[in-house]
Amino acid sequence: MKAQTRESHINPRRGGMSVRSIARRALLLSLLSSGLLGLRLGSATAQDAPLPSWNDGITKKSITDFVARVTAPGSPDFISPEQRIATFDNDGTLWCEQPIYFQFAFALDRIRSMAPQHPEWKTTQPFRGVLEKDMKALAASGEKGLLQIMAATHAGMTTEQFSEAVTDWIAFARHPRFNRPYTELVYQPMLELLAYLRANGFKTFVVSGGGVEFMRPWMEKVYGIPPEQVVGSSGSVKFAIGSDGKPELTKLTKIEFIDDGPGKPAGINRFIGRRPVFAFGNSDGDLQMLQWTTAGASARFAGIVRHTDADREYAYDRQSKIGKLDKALDAAAAKGWTVVDMKSDWRKVFPD
Amino acid sequence: MKAQTRESHINPRRGGMSVRSIARRALLLSLLSSGLLGLRLGSATAQDAPLPSWNDGITKKSITDFVARVTAPGSPDFISPEQRIATFDNDGTLWCEQPIYFQFAFALDRIRSMAPQHPEWKTTQPFRGVLEKDMKALAASGEKGLLQIMAATHAGMTTEQFSEAVTDWIAFARHPRFNRPYTELVYQPMLELLAYLRANGFKTFVVSGGGVEFMRPWMEKVYGIPPEQVVGSSGSVKFAIGSDGKPELTKLTKIEFIDDGPGKPAGINRFIGRRPVFAFGNSDGDLQMLQWTTAGASARFAGIVRHTDADREYAYDRQSKIGKLDKALDAAAAKGWTVVDMKSDWRKVFPD
């Protein structure tokens, strides 16, 4: 079984076969099963085949089969290049989202760095809780506290100042468990998937509940996805001519759009204006995006990253507070969507 | 002068010149001024040079000089391809906007076609005014009436149904003066400009006060601008699973975003996430987009289409109710932005 799957990746787009190619195939199979060629072929395959960090199996095959099916000229499922819109959730799909959303880690760090200018925070919740790392007090402040933290750290500055703050933080902050920059905690198999889709004429978009202005400063470099292909939640901005005569956009506390759950199809409609043919998520917040994607008329692909690997990353699903995967997992089973089992499907989780 | 300008278009990117090329240039100039080669060169130039529907002169030259300056490798003003974002207003910049915005013509036609299902409209303003073509009653209904017309024609259906309604209307409706489909009342020189910019590595966007879902169904075909590069005003949508089990997005009456005036830099920030280096508008509603564009650090281009041609199109500016051009015209003079004089700068207005 394994040998067969491997072999199919040597010639992933093989159509009809000549006598010679059948003979070669038989020879390869026999060599493979006898193990003689194993090592050499292994490295050759890794170099030539797409998605090298994905283990061979039905998950990887569901992706490569779909792409072959919709890109082969003359295929009944052919999709024209301009319709090849692929959307990806970010937190938990393209990068890690534990133990807290990375954008929230940014907000907490920012409270700490802004504290000298805000002496009143020493005695006011939820800020005091952040400064004293009193997670109980922080949790007690509830959604109101969360909104206060987001407002204090994400508003009241120009869009350019905010972009700089994000860029600075991304460069220096380290994840508490892995002690690596957050942008190194992206999933290597998903980076390969993005590149593979683009190589096959897809236009890749991020469609995330995260703040669009938090994501754009680093995504082009890390994912190869330019700012104009990043869809996310946003706050209002105010245009004004500054004191230096230059126009400015200032970030306000008013939340303008939440790109999560039913907001994802709405965001796709508003920002992209075309229904995706390929979508990937990891949580119930992605359910509606996957429903919207797969309800289109042509061939469609829906994928879910399931976090099953407590050793290399984290293991969580139906009971998790962050990235809860429950209804979308049931929908995947009912609809035959692809569910990635991180532990068994991914040869590698993070880039080296 | 004319011969010189022409000649510069034979070799628009000429840098240093060899003796041979100087000799050829001198020969060409003498032939040109003697008129011997006039006709033949005229057609050759039209074929080879960019922007054939633009008359030679400072307006055209300001565009081609800018593009040469920011795209020539090694140029001090070089702008990397991913930063070459160009934004265009639509109404009055890419297509005609008189005697009424074309989207409003669509709304009025739609009231008429929906009237059989709304017998109450025969006796209720502003609908009665539309059905009886009583423009006085319509005007008397004011902004409230306008919003009622927009709500009745732009909400209460799925996004797909609306897209079909637009596509149908665009195919059959005719402009009252020119008796041509509205999509033929696009400006040929601007179509050439869009193509010229794209050929030079720019990514072209529409940033318009018009409804984004009114524009997307036809812009890819007419302008070569895909839906995901169209920014516009929008209403809220509601996601729900329909009675057939399929997810739907239904258009609501709530206005979500007005992409006009200060809304244009906000829309650019939200949808594109990068500051344009090239922007074109035609009215005071574009002023902030042009200010925002030109306040960037690298070389920038701002252009304004001035409607000066009552014979071939329309002539209007400071006093017009539609497409008022007053403050932006003053700003253009103060800042040295390019102002297109439609009458003298454009050899042709609409495509043949």
XYZ file of C-alpha atoms in Angstrom:
704
model
C 0.000 0.000 0.000
C 2.719 2.386 0.956
C 4.811 1.519 -2.063
C 1.852 2.097 -4.305
C 1.088 5.471 -2.850
C 4.700 6.452 -3.228
C 4.800 5.334 -6.781
C 1.763 7.393 -7.616
C 3.721 10.436 -6.541
C 6.540 9.771 -8.900
C 4.105 10.400 -11.723
C 1.257 12.191 -10.051
C -0.390 13.232 -13.290
C 0.034 10.024 -15.230
C -2.879 9.395 -17.545
C -2.789 6.453 -19.967
C 0.292 4.224 -19.752
C 2.486 2.794 -22.477
C 3.777 -0.786 -22.316
C 7.189 0.607 -21.468
C 5.897 2.694 -18.593
C 3.956 -0.278 -17.228
C 7.119 -2.349 -17.320
C 9.026 0.415 -15.555
C 6.293 0.721 -12.996
C 6.383 -3.023 -12.288
C 10.158 -2.876 -11.937
C 9.964 0.067 -9.577
C 7.321 -1.623 -7.490
C 9.341 -4.793 -7.158
C 12.463 -2.843 -6.268
C 10.522 -0.803 -3.753
C 8.951 -3.764 -2.043
C 12.309 -5.510 -1.906
C 13.626 -2.351 -0.298
C 16.602 -2.094 -2.641
C 15.703 1.318 -3.951
C 14.048 2.655 -0.850
C 16.504 5.233 0.329
C 17.503 6.598 -3.050
C 13.922 6.908 -4.249
C 12.911 8.452 -0.962
C 15.120 11.454 -1.508
C 14.334 11.720 -5.198
C 10.631 11.749 -4.376
C 11.026 14.373 -1.723
C 12.750 16.619 -4.202
C 10.370 16.201 -7.105
C 6.968 15.518 -5.618
C 4.789 18.237 -4.155
C 4.136 18.556 -0.430
C 7.254 16.772 0.876
C 6.330 17.371 4.539
C 3.055 15.525 4.084
C 3.162 11.789 4.666
C 1.800 9.762 1.806
C -1.765 8.628 2.327
C -5.348 9.545 1.628
C -5.071 13.058 3.080
C -2.242 14.130 0.817
C -3.795 12.245 -2.080
C -7.120 14.056 -1.624
C -5.255 17.336 -2.165
C -3.092 16.308 -5.107
C -5.992 14.501 -6.786
C -8.200 17.560 -6.491
C -5.557 19.866 -7.896
C -4.833 17.491 -10.776
C -8.534 17.150 -11.495
C -9.298 20.880 -11.678
C -6.137 21.980 -13.490
C -5.752 19.332 -16.223
C -6.905 20.852 -19.522
C -9.825 18.865 -20.861
C -10.726 17.463 -17.443
C -14.494 17.504 -16.843
C -13.732 19.232 -13.530
C -11.393 21.834 -15.040
C -11.576 25.226 -13.314
C -10.283 28.274 -15.165
C -7.326 30.001 -13.490
C -9.235 33.182 -12.546
C -11.713 31.048 -10.584
C -8.995 29.244 -8.621
C -9.542 31.104 -5.363
C -8.152 29.337 -2.284
C -8.878 30.661 1.223
C -7.105 29.737 4.440
C -7.922 30.450 8.025
C -4.804 31.583 9.897
C -4.855 30.766 13.650
C -4.551 27.001 14.034
C -4.544 26.468 10.258
C -1.413 28.232 9.046
C 0.241 28.909 12.385
C -0.129 27.758 15.968
C -2.838 29.302 18.186
C -1.905 27.890 21.616
C -1.658 28.501 24.521
C -3.308 31.838 23.567
C -3.979 33.478 20.201
C -0.721 35.101 19.180
C -2.462 38.412 18.601
C -3.553 38.356 22.231
C 0.044 37.662 23.268
C 0.968 40.761 21.245
C -1.709 42.778 23.078
C -0.461 41.633 26.499
C 3.157 42.420 25.636
C 2.056 45.789 24.353
C 0.250 46.593 27.611
C 3.536 45.884 29.384
C 5.566 48.071 27.050
C 2.997 50.909 27.187
C 2.674 50.755 30.988
C 5.251 53.505 31.784
C 2.990 55.984 29.959
C -0.047 54.720 31.876
C 0.692 54.788 35.637
C -3.044 54.369 36.293
C -2.819 50.821 34.922
C -1.012 49.707 38.083
C -4.266 49.998 39.986
C -6.889 49.384 37.287
C -8.134 46.038 36.002
C -7.715 44.404 33.575
C -4.372 46.188 33.086
C -3.143 45.458 36.586
C -3.803 41.756 35.977
C -1.717 41.884 32.803
C 1.165 43.715 34.480
C 1.186 41.373 37.476
C 0.618 38.321 35.258
C -2.407 37.597 37.421
C -4.311 35.399 34.982
C -7.157 34.915 37.453
C -7.849 38.644 37.672
C -7.521 38.878 33.901
C -10.026 36.090 33.344
C -12.364 37.695 35.874
C -12.446 40.869 33.782
C -14.260 38.844 31.112
C -15.139 40.066 27.644
C -15.266 43.667 28.821
C -11.668 43.375 30.010
C -10.630 41.780 26.738
C -12.175 44.612 24.756
C -10.420 47.156 26.982
C -7.086 45.477 26.345
C -7.705 45.358 22.605
C -8.824 49.011 22.528
C -5.791 50.191 24.530
C -3.354 48.315 22.299
C -5.001 48.446 18.867
C -6.455 51.975 18.686
C -5.429 55.577 19.180
C -2.501 55.485 16.782
C -2.027 55.781 13.032
C -2.171 52.686 10.861
C 1.534 53.127 10.164
C 2.449 53.301 13.837
C 0.450 50.151 14.473
C 2.126 48.361 11.593
C 5.534 49.262 13.050
C 4.493 48.012 16.494
C 3.501 44.663 14.991
C 6.701 44.405 12.977
C 8.804 45.136 16.083
C 6.945 42.609 18.195
C 7.096 39.874 15.563
C 10.867 40.321 15.371
C 11.558 40.036 19.100
C 8.752 38.107 20.813
C 9.229 34.415 21.596
C 6.660 31.684 22.143
C 6.602 30.570 25.812
C 6.879 26.846 25.067
C 8.918 26.649 21.889
C 11.073 29.712 22.539
C 10.975 30.611 18.860
C 9.666 33.688 17.047
C 5.965 33.337 16.364
C 6.519 33.479 12.608
C 8.574 30.287 12.912
C 5.569 28.528 14.427
C 3.883 28.305 11.060
C 3.111 24.861 9.704
C 5.670 23.710 7.179
C 3.166 21.393 5.407
C 0.787 24.305 4.968
C 3.539 26.557 3.593
C 4.162 23.839 1.031
C 0.448 23.621 0.290
C 0.225 27.383 -0.335
C 3.193 27.236 -2.708
C 1.847 24.123 -4.431
C -1.526 25.756 -5.055
C 0.076 28.921 -6.400
C 2.291 26.837 -8.685
C -0.962 25.393 -10.017
C -2.511 28.748 -10.781
C -4.456 29.297 -7.563
C -4.661 32.696 -5.907
C -4.180 32.179 -2.166
C -5.999 34.296 0.426
C -6.015 34.366 4.200
C -9.521 34.684 5.678
C -9.017 34.935 9.419
C -10.770 36.126 12.535
C -7.508 37.876 13.412
C -7.075 41.600 12.894
C -6.241 42.403 9.302
C -3.709 45.028 10.337
C -2.021 42.606 12.696
C -1.565 40.073 9.895
C -0.554 42.141 6.895
C 2.855 43.384 8.096
C 4.408 39.888 8.074
C 2.285 37.595 5.902
C 3.826 38.502 2.561
C 7.258 37.478 3.792
C 6.128 34.419 5.746
C 3.330 33.008 3.550
C 3.958 34.732 0.221
C 0.480 36.265 0.537
C 0.384 40.013 -0.223
C -1.607 42.461 1.959
C -4.396 42.757 -0.602
C -5.063 39.020 -0.255
C -5.443 39.101 3.520
C -9.010 39.295 4.845
C -9.567 39.747 8.560
C -11.419 41.497 11.336
C -11.036 45.252 11.438
C -11.687 48.359 13.448
C -12.801 51.681 12.011
C -10.231 54.234 10.948
C -10.500 57.988 10.711
C -8.948 60.006 7.887
C -7.582 63.437 8.749
C -4.854 65.832 7.685
C -2.292 65.754 10.509
C -0.559 68.719 12.086
C 2.341 68.273 9.665
C -0.049 68.670 6.721
C 0.141 64.986 5.903
C -2.952 62.805 5.725
C -3.266 60.126 8.388
C -5.499 57.184 9.133
C -6.033 56.814 12.868
C -7.272 53.552 14.325
C -10.437 53.884 16.396
C -11.790 51.585 19.091
C -14.986 50.866 17.164
C -15.009 47.323 15.813
C -16.152 47.411 12.241
C -16.151 43.803 11.114
C -15.646 40.399 12.743
C -14.366 37.946 10.176
C -15.362 34.775 12.018
C -18.095 32.165 11.708
C -20.846 33.532 9.423
C -18.612 36.604 9.020
C -16.201 34.563 6.888
C -18.531 34.045 3.906
C -19.574 37.690 4.334
C -15.901 38.725 4.360
C -15.167 36.587 1.325
C -18.104 38.180 -0.464
C -17.035 41.659 0.468
C -13.274 41.458 -0.004
C -12.830 38.811 -2.666
C -16.163 38.869 -4.456
C -15.808 35.314 -5.719
C -16.632 32.031 -4.055
C -13.502 29.995 -3.251
C -13.048 26.569 -4.801
C -10.600 25.482 -2.083
C -10.736 26.316 1.619
C -8.918 25.193 4.731
C -9.753 25.806 8.380
C -9.356 24.152 11.755
C -12.252 25.170 13.966
C -15.980 25.798 14.200
C -15.235 29.404 13.270
C -14.407 28.079 9.805
C -17.558 25.983 9.369
C -19.503 28.573 7.378
C -16.529 29.301 5.111
C -16.263 25.592 4.328
C -20.033 25.336 3.765
C -19.998 28.379 1.509
C -17.025 27.051 -0.451
C -18.374 23.552 -1.008
C -21.862 24.748 -2.009
C -20.478 26.149 -5.267
C -21.307 24.525 -8.573
C -17.894 23.209 -9.725
C -15.501 20.805 -7.983
C -14.602 22.035 -4.480
C -12.148 21.130 -1.754
C -12.660 21.628 1.976
C -9.952 20.761 4.494
C -9.634 20.866 8.265
C -6.412 20.739 10.293
C -7.053 18.583 13.350
C -4.647 19.153 16.207
C -3.749 15.662 17.360
C -0.102 16.044 18.222
C 0.580 17.029 21.833
C 4.259 16.126 21.447
C 5.166 18.238 18.457
C 2.401 20.861 18.830
C -0.905 20.575 20.749
C -3.848 18.189 20.905
C -7.315 19.724 21.202
C -10.684 19.720 19.512
C -14.247 19.449 20.836
C -13.583 20.769 24.351
C -11.023 23.474 23.610
C -11.671 27.110 24.451
C -9.311 28.166 21.709
C -9.909 26.695 18.271
C -12.857 24.546 19.300
C -13.472 21.927 16.623
C -16.820 20.236 17.140
C -19.586 21.044 14.660
C -17.125 21.416 11.811
C -15.715 17.970 12.613
C -19.183 16.460 12.387
C -19.814 18.340 9.140
C -16.517 17.053 7.736
C -17.539 13.458 8.463
C -20.986 13.978 6.952
C -19.716 15.762 3.838
C -16.509 13.858 3.228
C -14.226 16.837 3.744
C -10.533 16.175 4.209
C -9.457 16.090 7.862
C -5.723 16.379 8.450
C -4.516 14.306 11.364
C -1.509 16.376 12.330
C 0.228 13.500 14.070
C 0.039 10.990 11.258
C -0.294 13.189 8.160
C 2.528 15.630 8.793
C 6.126 14.483 8.593
C 7.152 17.800 10.043
C 5.117 20.443 11.878
C 7.274 23.591 12.011
C 10.033 24.658 9.613
C 13.551 23.643 10.686
C 7.505 70.534 -31.034
C 4.996 68.037 -32.264
C 7.578 66.119 -34.231
C 9.831 65.990 -31.207
C 7.127 64.643 -28.946
C 6.236 62.051 -31.523
C 9.802 61.020 -31.962
C 10.180 60.507 -28.246
C 7.498 57.870 -28.508
C 9.351 55.880 -31.072
C 11.949 55.208 -28.399
C 10.192 56.071 -25.173
C 12.834 54.489 -22.958
C 15.890 55.695 -24.797
C 18.718 56.376 -22.434
C 22.186 57.177 -23.831
C 22.434 57.353 -27.623
C 24.970 55.910 -30.001
C 26.248 57.922 -32.970
C 24.199 55.705 -35.222
C 21.014 56.294 -33.290
C 21.648 60.033 -33.257
C 22.075 59.935 -37.023
C 18.848 57.966 -37.385
C 17.066 60.350 -35.084
C 18.239 63.345 -37.129
C 17.106 61.638 -40.315
C 13.713 60.845 -38.871
C 13.285 64.383 -37.610
C 14.089 65.870 -40.980
C 11.742 63.465 -42.729
C 9.045 64.246 -40.229
C 9.324 67.973 -40.529
C 9.306 67.707 -44.297
C 6.149 65.659 -43.887
C 7.363 62.864 -46.166
C 7.045 60.152 -43.576
C 4.102 61.584 -41.696
C 1.359 59.195 -42.569
C 3.372 56.008 -42.440
C 4.979 56.863 -39.121
C 1.648 57.912 -37.707
C 0.258 54.437 -38.006
C 3.474 52.762 -36.938
C 3.560 54.927 -33.820
C -0.044 54.153 -32.971
C 0.750 50.485 -33.094
C 3.953 50.540 -31.099
C 3.607 53.400 -28.652
C 1.535 53.165 -25.520
C -1.707 55.075 -25.050
C -2.618 55.608 -28.723
C -5.902 57.380 -27.877
C -4.035 60.024 -25.892
C -2.851 63.030 -27.840
C 0.822 63.767 -27.461
C 1.558 66.496 -24.955
C 2.390 67.089 -21.325
C -0.516 65.062 -19.956
C 0.423 61.881 -21.744
C 4.080 62.561 -21.113
C 3.496 62.944 -17.364
C 2.129 59.385 -17.342
C 4.742 57.739 -19.524
C 7.573 59.584 -17.782
C 6.340 58.448 -14.372
C 6.006 54.840 -15.467
C 9.462 54.873 -17.062
C 10.947 56.452 -13.942
C 9.546 53.931 -11.452
C 10.022 50.793 -13.549
C 13.519 51.250 -14.976
C 15.914 49.020 -13.020
C 18.546 51.179 -11.357
C 16.381 54.282 -11.476
C 16.556 56.282 -8.222
C 12.748 56.275 -8.265
C 12.426 52.545 -8.916
C 9.410 50.950 -7.231
C 9.384 47.183 -6.741
C 6.569 45.380 -8.597
C 4.656 44.348 -5.455
C 4.401 48.017 -4.473
C 3.004 49.087 -7.851
C -0.572 49.538 -6.683
C -2.710 51.714 -8.956
C -6.220 52.786 -7.912
C -8.935 54.243 -10.123
C -12.221 55.828 -9.303
C -14.946 54.492 -11.598
C -17.823 56.953 -12.192
C -16.501 59.808 -14.320
C -12.976 58.370 -14.342
C -13.320 55.029 -16.138
C -16.851 55.407 -17.454
C -19.371 58.187 -17.946
C -21.493 59.355 -14.980
C -24.005 61.661 -16.708
C -26.853 62.518 -16.803
C -27.240 60.323 -13.693
C -24.929 57.747 -12.071
C -25.397 54.552 -14.049
C -26.079 52.608 -10.877
C -28.994 54.922 -10.197
C -30.276 54.309 -13.741
C -30.104 50.597 -12.891
C -32.111 51.199 -9.700
C -34.796 53.180 -11.565
C -35.085 50.514 -14.278
C -35.318 47.885 -11.585
C -38.172 49.708 -9.839
C -40.014 49.605 -13.162
C -39.368 45.906 -13.709
C -40.296 45.025 -10.109
C -43.459 47.161 -10.144
C -45.896 44.348 -11.102
C -45.007 42.618 -7.808
C -45.534 45.885 -5.899
C -48.980 47.330 -6.743
C -48.635 49.671 -3.756
C -45.870 51.536 -5.581
C -48.475 53.098 -7.910
C -49.639 55.284 -5.059
C -46.499 55.607 -2.890
C -43.605 58.033 -3.355
C -40.839 57.869 -4.363
C -41.870 54.787 -6.368
C -44.813 56.483 -8.024
C -42.495 59.241 -9.227
C -40.173 56.644 -10.777
C -42.999 54.785 -12.495
C -44.551 57.982 -13.847
C -41.132 59.437 -14.721
C -42.096 62.402 -12.563
C -38.626 63.714 -11.804
C -40.016 66.579 -9.743
C -41.749 64.214 -7.311
C -38.647 62.066 -7.252
C -36.417 65.015 -6.395
C -38.907 66.120 -3.732
C -38.505 62.753 -1.970
C -34.930 63.782 -1.208
C -32.307 61.578 0.393
C -34.949 59.515 2.167
C -36.539 58.686 -1.178
C -33.156 57.807 -2.660
C -32.423 55.423 0.205
C -35.863 53.836 -0.237
C -35.177 53.256 -3.906
C -31.744 51.788 -3.188
C -33.123 49.532 -0.434
C -35.971 48.260 -2.607
C -33.657 47.465 -5.506
C -30.426 46.438 -3.777
C -31.584 44.373 -0.780
C -33.859 41.468 0.055
C -32.294 39.030 -2.397
C -29.252 36.761 -2.411
C -25.917 38.073 -3.651
C -26.207 35.723 -6.607
C -29.657 36.956 -7.559
C -28.397 40.534 -7.406
C -25.389 39.697 -9.556
C -27.714 38.186 -12.175
C -29.949 41.266 -12.099
C -26.925 43.482 -12.768
C -25.663 41.234 -15.553
C -29.103 41.248 -17.232
C -29.433 45.006 -16.987
C -25.918 45.695 -18.271
C -26.676 43.544 -21.333
C -29.919 45.271 -22.305
C -29.988 48.812 -20.921
C -29.048 51.716 -23.171
C -27.795 55.195 -22.328
C -30.472 57.824 -23.076
C -28.184 60.123 -25.075
C -25.722 57.777 -26.735
C -28.097 54.835 -27.161
C -25.270 52.420 -26.384
C -24.857 49.839 -23.639
C -23.410 51.455 -20.539
C -20.327 49.257 -20.707
C -19.518 50.853 -24.073
C -19.455 54.264 -22.412
C -16.101 53.558 -20.836
C -13.212 55.808 -21.753
C -10.972 54.266 -24.378
C -7.898 56.256 -23.217
C -8.402 54.948 -19.673
C -8.755 51.352 -20.890
C -5.403 51.839 -22.591
C -3.958 53.329 -19.407
C -5.091 50.330 -17.332
C -3.529 47.925 -19.827
C -0.355 50.003 -20.055
C 0.085 50.018 -16.286
C -0.498 46.275 -16.044
C 2.018 45.701 -18.823
C 4.462 47.603 -16.623
C 3.873 45.441 -13.565
C 1.194 47.493 -11.831
C -1.760 45.859 -10.111
C -4.852 47.860 -11.039
C -7.734 48.384 -8.597
C -11.046 50.182 -8.797
C -11.806 52.269 -5.687
C -15.263 53.678 -6.247
C -18.201 55.107 -4.361
C -20.371 52.756 -6.396
C -21.705 49.543 -4.921
C -19.087 46.816 -5.011
C -21.668 44.205 -5.998
C -22.933 46.405 -8.814
C -19.427 46.703 -10.260
C -17.962 43.240 -9.938
C -20.224 41.351 -12.368
C -18.902 43.231 -15.416
C -15.567 44.841 -14.549
C -13.373 41.840 -15.225
C -14.620 41.624 -18.798
C -14.709 45.377 -19.435
C -11.621 46.620 -17.545
C -9.634 43.422 -17.024
C -9.959 44.028 -13.269
C -10.982 40.918 -11.305
C -13.637 41.071 -8.523
C -11.013 40.867 -5.782
C -9.478 44.120 -7.052
C -12.718 46.078 -6.926
C -13.277 48.197 -3.815
C -16.609 49.941 -3.359
C -19.474 50.831 -1.076
C -21.349 47.916 0.415
C -24.398 46.894 2.369
C -24.458 44.222 5.055
C -25.189 40.628 4.126
C -26.640 37.843 6.227
C -25.390 34.265 6.039
C -27.957 31.505 6.469
C -28.628 27.970 5.337
C -31.546 28.226 2.896
C -34.620 25.997 2.719
C -32.839 23.804 0.150
C -30.003 23.160 2.631
C -27.644 25.428 0.711
C -25.901 28.384 2.343
C -26.944 31.813 1.118
C -25.843 35.392 1.565
C -28.813 37.736 1.603
C -28.371 41.441 0.993
C -29.731 43.640 3.780
C -30.776 47.285 3.651
C -28.152 48.339 6.211
C -25.360 50.328 4.600
C -22.059 49.022 5.847
C -19.440 51.154 4.174
C -19.404 54.260 1.958
C -16.299 54.258 -0.178
C -16.253 57.954 -0.986
C -14.278 61.005 0.135
C -12.396 60.107 3.350
C -13.883 56.620 2.935
C -11.537 56.010 -0.003
C -8.270 55.977 1.965
C -10.119 53.949 4.634
C -11.312 51.510 1.943
C -7.828 51.300 0.456
C -6.442 50.575 3.903
C -9.044 47.956 4.622
C -9.242 46.179 1.280
C -5.808 46.632 -0.230
C -3.650 47.225 2.822
C -1.002 49.098 0.859
C -0.791 52.721 -0.134
C -1.164 53.198 -3.910
C 1.658 54.775 -5.882
C -0.664 55.793 -8.714
C -4.231 57.053 -8.448
C -6.767 58.593 -10.796
C -10.049 60.287 -10.009
C -12.314 62.998 -11.387
C -14.165 64.642 -8.522
C -13.952 65.979 -4.982
C -14.922 62.497 -3.803
C -11.458 61.419 -4.936
C -9.526 64.192 -3.194
C -8.612 62.183 -0.104
C -7.541 59.182 -2.181
C -5.208 61.447 -4.166
C -3.898 63.082 -0.979
C -3.337 59.691 0.629
C -1.583 58.362 -2.475
C 0.749 61.304 -2.966
C 1.738 61.518 0.722
C 3.675 58.248 0.416
C 7.442 58.229 0.555
C 8.406 57.078 -2.970
C 7.534 58.611 -6.341
C 3.767 59.023 -6.754
C 1.345 59.906 -9.511
C -2.036 61.587 -9.085
C -4.340 62.242 -12.023
C -7.724 63.871 -12.519
C -10.041 63.493 -15.514
C -11.594 66.875 -16.215
C -14.793 66.762 -18.220
C -14.376 69.514 -20.800
C -15.996 67.995 -23.848
C -19.720 68.705 -24.185
C -19.674 67.510 -27.798
C -18.195 64.065 -27.355
C -19.186 63.548 -23.696
C -20.098 66.211 -21.094
C -18.579 69.396 -19.711
C -18.895 69.987 -15.975
C -16.777 70.711 -12.927
C -17.149 73.159 -10.026
C -20.926 73.586 -10.203
C -21.993 70.054 -11.061
C -24.274 68.054 -8.766
C -22.798 64.846 -10.129
C -19.035 64.528 -10.108
C -18.388 67.979 -8.648
C -14.759 68.911 -9.209
C -13.797 71.945 -7.153
C -11.496 71.387 -4.190
C -9.646 68.597 -5.962
C -9.032 70.913 -8.923
C -7.493 73.507 -6.616
C -5.412 70.806 -4.940
C -4.220 69.576 -8.337
C -3.014 73.070 -9.258
C -1.279 73.500 -5.899
C 0.355 70.078 -5.926
C 1.169 69.737 -9.597
C -1.079 66.733 -10.181
C -1.886 65.787 -13.758
C -5.222 67.146 -14.983
C -6.568 65.523 -18.127
C -8.401 67.942 -20.386
C -10.756 65.494 -22.055
C -11.288 67.712 -25.082
C -7.658 68.272 -25.954
C -5.896 65.279 -24.383
C -8.078 62.482 -25.695
C -8.072 61.607 -29.363
C -11.047 59.384 -28.752
C -13.454 59.239 -25.804
C -15.416 55.994 -26.142
C -14.351 52.779 -27.885
C -15.499 52.442 -31.500
